Amino acid sequence: MSKYGIGQPVLRFEDPRLLRGQGRYISDVNLPGQAYAIFVRSPHAHANIRSIDVEAAQKAPGVLAVYTGHDVKADGLGMPKANMPRKRPDGKPMYAPQRPPLIVDRVRYVGDPVAMVIAETLAEAKDAAELVHVDYEAIPSVTLTEDTVKPGAPAVWDDCPDNISNFIERGNKAATEEAFQGAARVIKRRYVITRVHAQYMEPRGTLGVYDPGEDRMTLYADVQYPHRVRNMLAQNVFKVPESKMRVIAGDVGGGFGTKGWQYVEHRLTLWAARKLLRPVKWTCERSEAVMADEHGRDNVGEIELALDKDNKFLALRLNMLANIGAYVGSDRNLLSPFGMIGTVVGVYAIPKAYINVIGVLSNTNPTAPYRGAGRPEAIYLIERLIDDAARELGVDRVELRRKNMLSEAALPYQSPVGPYYDCGKFEQNLDMALKLADVAGYEARKAESTKRGRLRGLGIINAIEQAAGTAQPEYAEIRFNPGGTAALLMGTKNQGQGHETMFKQILNERLGIDPGDVQFIDGDTDRVAFGMGTNGSRSTVLGGSALFMAAGKVIEKGKRLAGHMLEAGEQDIEFADGIFKVAGTDKTVTLKQVAMAAFAPAKWPKGFEGGLYENATYLGEKDTYPNGCHICELEIDPDTGDVTVDRYAVVDDVGTVMNPTGLKGQIHGGVAQGIGQILCEQVIWDRKSGQLMTASFLDYAMPHAKMIPNMEVKSNPVPTKFNPLGAKGAGEAGTVGAMPVVMNAVIDALAPLGVTDVLMPATAQNVWRAIEQAKAR
């Protein structure tokens, strides 16, 4: 059975049922007597609500109720809030406006919900929603990040006229300024990282249920943190004991961070179900998703690099505006720009650094973690700057990186802005990637492209990310059945990454259990005792480590029973590959036999507690730092600006590799999302009117298969010592490297024409404009 263990390229156990249409997504969950909800959303980015007339909608066929913010207020529903200790630059407390479930007086972004219509059928709910009349008074709005802090910009909230919510500082400002004053050269650039939407396979949905007999609510939802959602709803919204709230998350058609937390639709469907005494379901329309969901990225960074006369890095300085949208509904809205920017120093020895990030409010959807959650932005900034520095200094970009790279001997390394890199082989990653990508043959390929009238560009970047944060623990439970099979219950939540396969591999490695004898359970707060969910590449590192520890407890308890069964002392029992053995003999008993005996009292030693079910809660010692090197080659048609990614190579270090096949899939998916952001994806509002311009796939451009090249992926694992598995995390590594390497390749291709920057995304139109502007200069 070793073929199933850690490091084996096991095919995913989940895939057969999912490919056969046997998954159970939120759209598949339906209950007898359920009603259907539709939300009336603001068409304005900023407007006062003069009145809401629901009379016609209430009289429409099949309508059960029409609710507004006044109804919610009357019932006293609570609102979650941000708790991170933050202040404004003027020293005042953070300005963090909470998010009401339905708006009463003023809408603050396109999509802000103002009414909820519930009817017997979905069609009737849609028809009635059209009859809700809202009298809006449109007022000036601000949607572009750089505009939020300009003099005279419209205030999103009247009592926060400068639109500044909060800020953080990292590093030593005085020491950094001193280093810049003594520098031989200073390279300064301004980079804009645009806003995107997750655009998962299945849009969000929720089904709220109330049981009056138990006075208990159940929420079916496609969330990434079921237990945290339950806790938030119970403690902060409905103010009931957690025992009165259950959250069930089945299969999730993609999450990427955007489905992580508690949305207003969750509390409203539960609230309506309790009022109407019947289940209430809401399913987000694809054309509604960009208006209804939280978004990702969206910041502007001014970054500077100080170098000495030998081109050694002396210091780095970053001042960044991070757009957090109209509301700060929880700490989620602060995580990406503030929690993950520390890796902006990359894999380089930069002795002094200072970071200042200002969170600004705007008339847009709140932003929150999206695959990478701040780490792709950090590496984008440093790796773009190094390429620009190399061009300005007239030096080789690879050698500039190599000269300033942290050596293996320099690790562990305490970064001047917080992160603690414990291990890695950064230069070896680079060397392996240069060979894997055949960079030596690049000039010949470039010449061939030139013959065809194409511009060829090469991007080479080093990436590192902060993953598996140690602020929150994770839970695992192994529960054997009397027949010797087992249930595996995890506090993480699978959303397409292949958790079932990976966790069964760990269990097989540790206990020798055939995966076919294991039932995998997650996503149900009644079945799984505890969990913090899935985000930040934490599931393998923290969930896997909790499982490793729980398995250890099974072995220890099993040794006692096995010793009794084999008539030997517990201390003489060895365990390997699912078999207990008396040391130095051929006397053995299988784990399955021991598990069965654990439920047969006649086979117990005196004082033995029957049953075999063990759990563990694991809190990591330190954060982990997956890293790697990405190399991209692409071609550009100078007449049209069209970009074609031709070659892509990755060397990654995610620590111990659980499953090479699954890892490659994670890298491929992450790279695809990075390519999508750089080449085509963007949420756009009209700068003057605030109208949302990219509400559907007619206008929001998604990457097509033809845009994604074949990828060469090779691992260079350096296991960390900070968790028992040696894992570092893999889910976001592809995106962290893809964003900077693709844009650097675009700029490299255009540099001979005098192009120094291209608006993100590098669409054919934006690239063509950059070429034409360079010609004009």
Short mmCIF file of N, CA and C in Angstrom, two decimals, residues 41-46 107-112 290-292 295 363-365 685 689-692:
data_model
loop_
_atom_site.label_atom_id
_atom_site.label_comp_id
_atom_site.label_asym_id
_atom_site.label_seq_id
_atom_site.Cartn_x
_atom_site.Cartn_y
_atom_site.Cartn_z
N ARG A 41 -30.52 45.34 -5.89
CA ARG A 41 -29.21 45.95 -5.65
C ARG A 41 -29.11 47.34 -6.28
N SER A 42 -28.29 48.15 -5.68
CA SER A 42 -28.14 49.52 -6.16
C SER A 42 -27.48 49.57 -7.53
N PRO A 43 -28.04 50.34 -8.47
CA PRO A 43 -27.36 50.57 -9.74
C PRO A 43 -26.36 51.73 -9.67
N HIS A 44 -26.32 52.39 -8.53
CA HIS A 44 -25.46 53.57 -8.36
C HIS A 44 -24.26 53.25 -7.47
N ALA A 45 -23.13 53.89 -7.76
CA ALA A 45 -21.96 53.75 -6.91
C ALA A 45 -22.13 54.52 -5.61
N HIS A 46 -22.90 55.59 -5.65
CA HIS A 46 -23.09 56.43 -4.46
C HIS A 46 -24.41 57.17 -4.63
N VAL A 107 -26.55 54.15 -0.40
CA VAL A 107 -25.79 53.06 -1.01
C VAL A 107 -24.39 53.58 -1.35
N ARG A 108 -23.41 52.66 -1.28
CA ARG A 108 -22.03 53.11 -1.44
C ARG A 108 -21.24 52.33 -2.48
N TYR A 109 -21.88 51.44 -3.20
CA TYR A 109 -21.25 50.83 -4.38
C TYR A 109 -22.32 50.17 -5.24
N VAL A 110 -22.01 49.97 -6.49
CA VAL A 110 -22.95 49.29 -7.39
C VAL A 110 -23.07 47.84 -6.93
N GLY A 111 -24.28 47.48 -6.51
CA GLY A 111 -24.50 46.14 -5.98
C GLY A 111 -24.88 46.12 -4.52
N ASP A 112 -24.76 47.25 -3.84
CA ASP A 112 -25.19 47.35 -2.45
C ASP A 112 -26.65 46.89 -2.35
N VAL A 290 -20.23 39.80 -9.76
CA VAL A 290 -19.25 40.88 -9.60
C VAL A 290 -19.81 41.99 -8.72
N MET A 291 -21.13 42.18 -8.76
CA MET A 291 -21.77 43.18 -7.89
C MET A 291 -21.90 42.68 -6.45
N ALA A 292 -22.09 41.38 -6.27
CA ALA A 292 -22.42 40.84 -4.96
C ALA A 292 -21.21 40.45 -4.13
N HIS A 295 -13.96 41.58 -3.82
CA HIS A 295 -12.99 41.54 -4.92
C HIS A 295 -11.57 41.37 -4.37
N ASN A 363 -15.98 53.88 -3.36
CA ASN A 363 -17.34 53.45 -3.70
C ASN A 363 -17.30 52.18 -4.55
N THR A 364 -16.72 51.16 -3.95
CA THR A 364 -16.56 49.87 -4.62
C THR A 364 -16.83 48.75 -3.61
N ASN A 365 -16.95 47.53 -4.14
CA ASN A 365 -17.10 46.37 -3.26
C ASN A 365 -15.90 46.27 -2.33
N TRP A 685 -14.83 50.40 -13.21
CA TRP A 685 -15.96 51.32 -13.08
C TRP A 685 -15.67 52.56 -13.93
N SER A 689 -18.94 58.45 -13.61
CA SER A 689 -20.28 58.08 -13.14
C SER A 689 -20.28 57.01 -12.07
N GLY A 690 -19.18 56.25 -11.96
CA GLY A 690 -19.14 55.16 -11.01
C GLY A 690 -19.86 53.91 -11.48
N GLN A 691 -20.31 53.88 -12.73
CA GLN A 691 -21.03 52.71 -13.24
C GLN A 691 -20.07 51.53 -13.42
N LEU A 692 -20.53 50.35 -13.04
CA LEU A 692 -19.74 49.13 -13.20
C LEU A 692 -19.73 48.74 -14.67
#
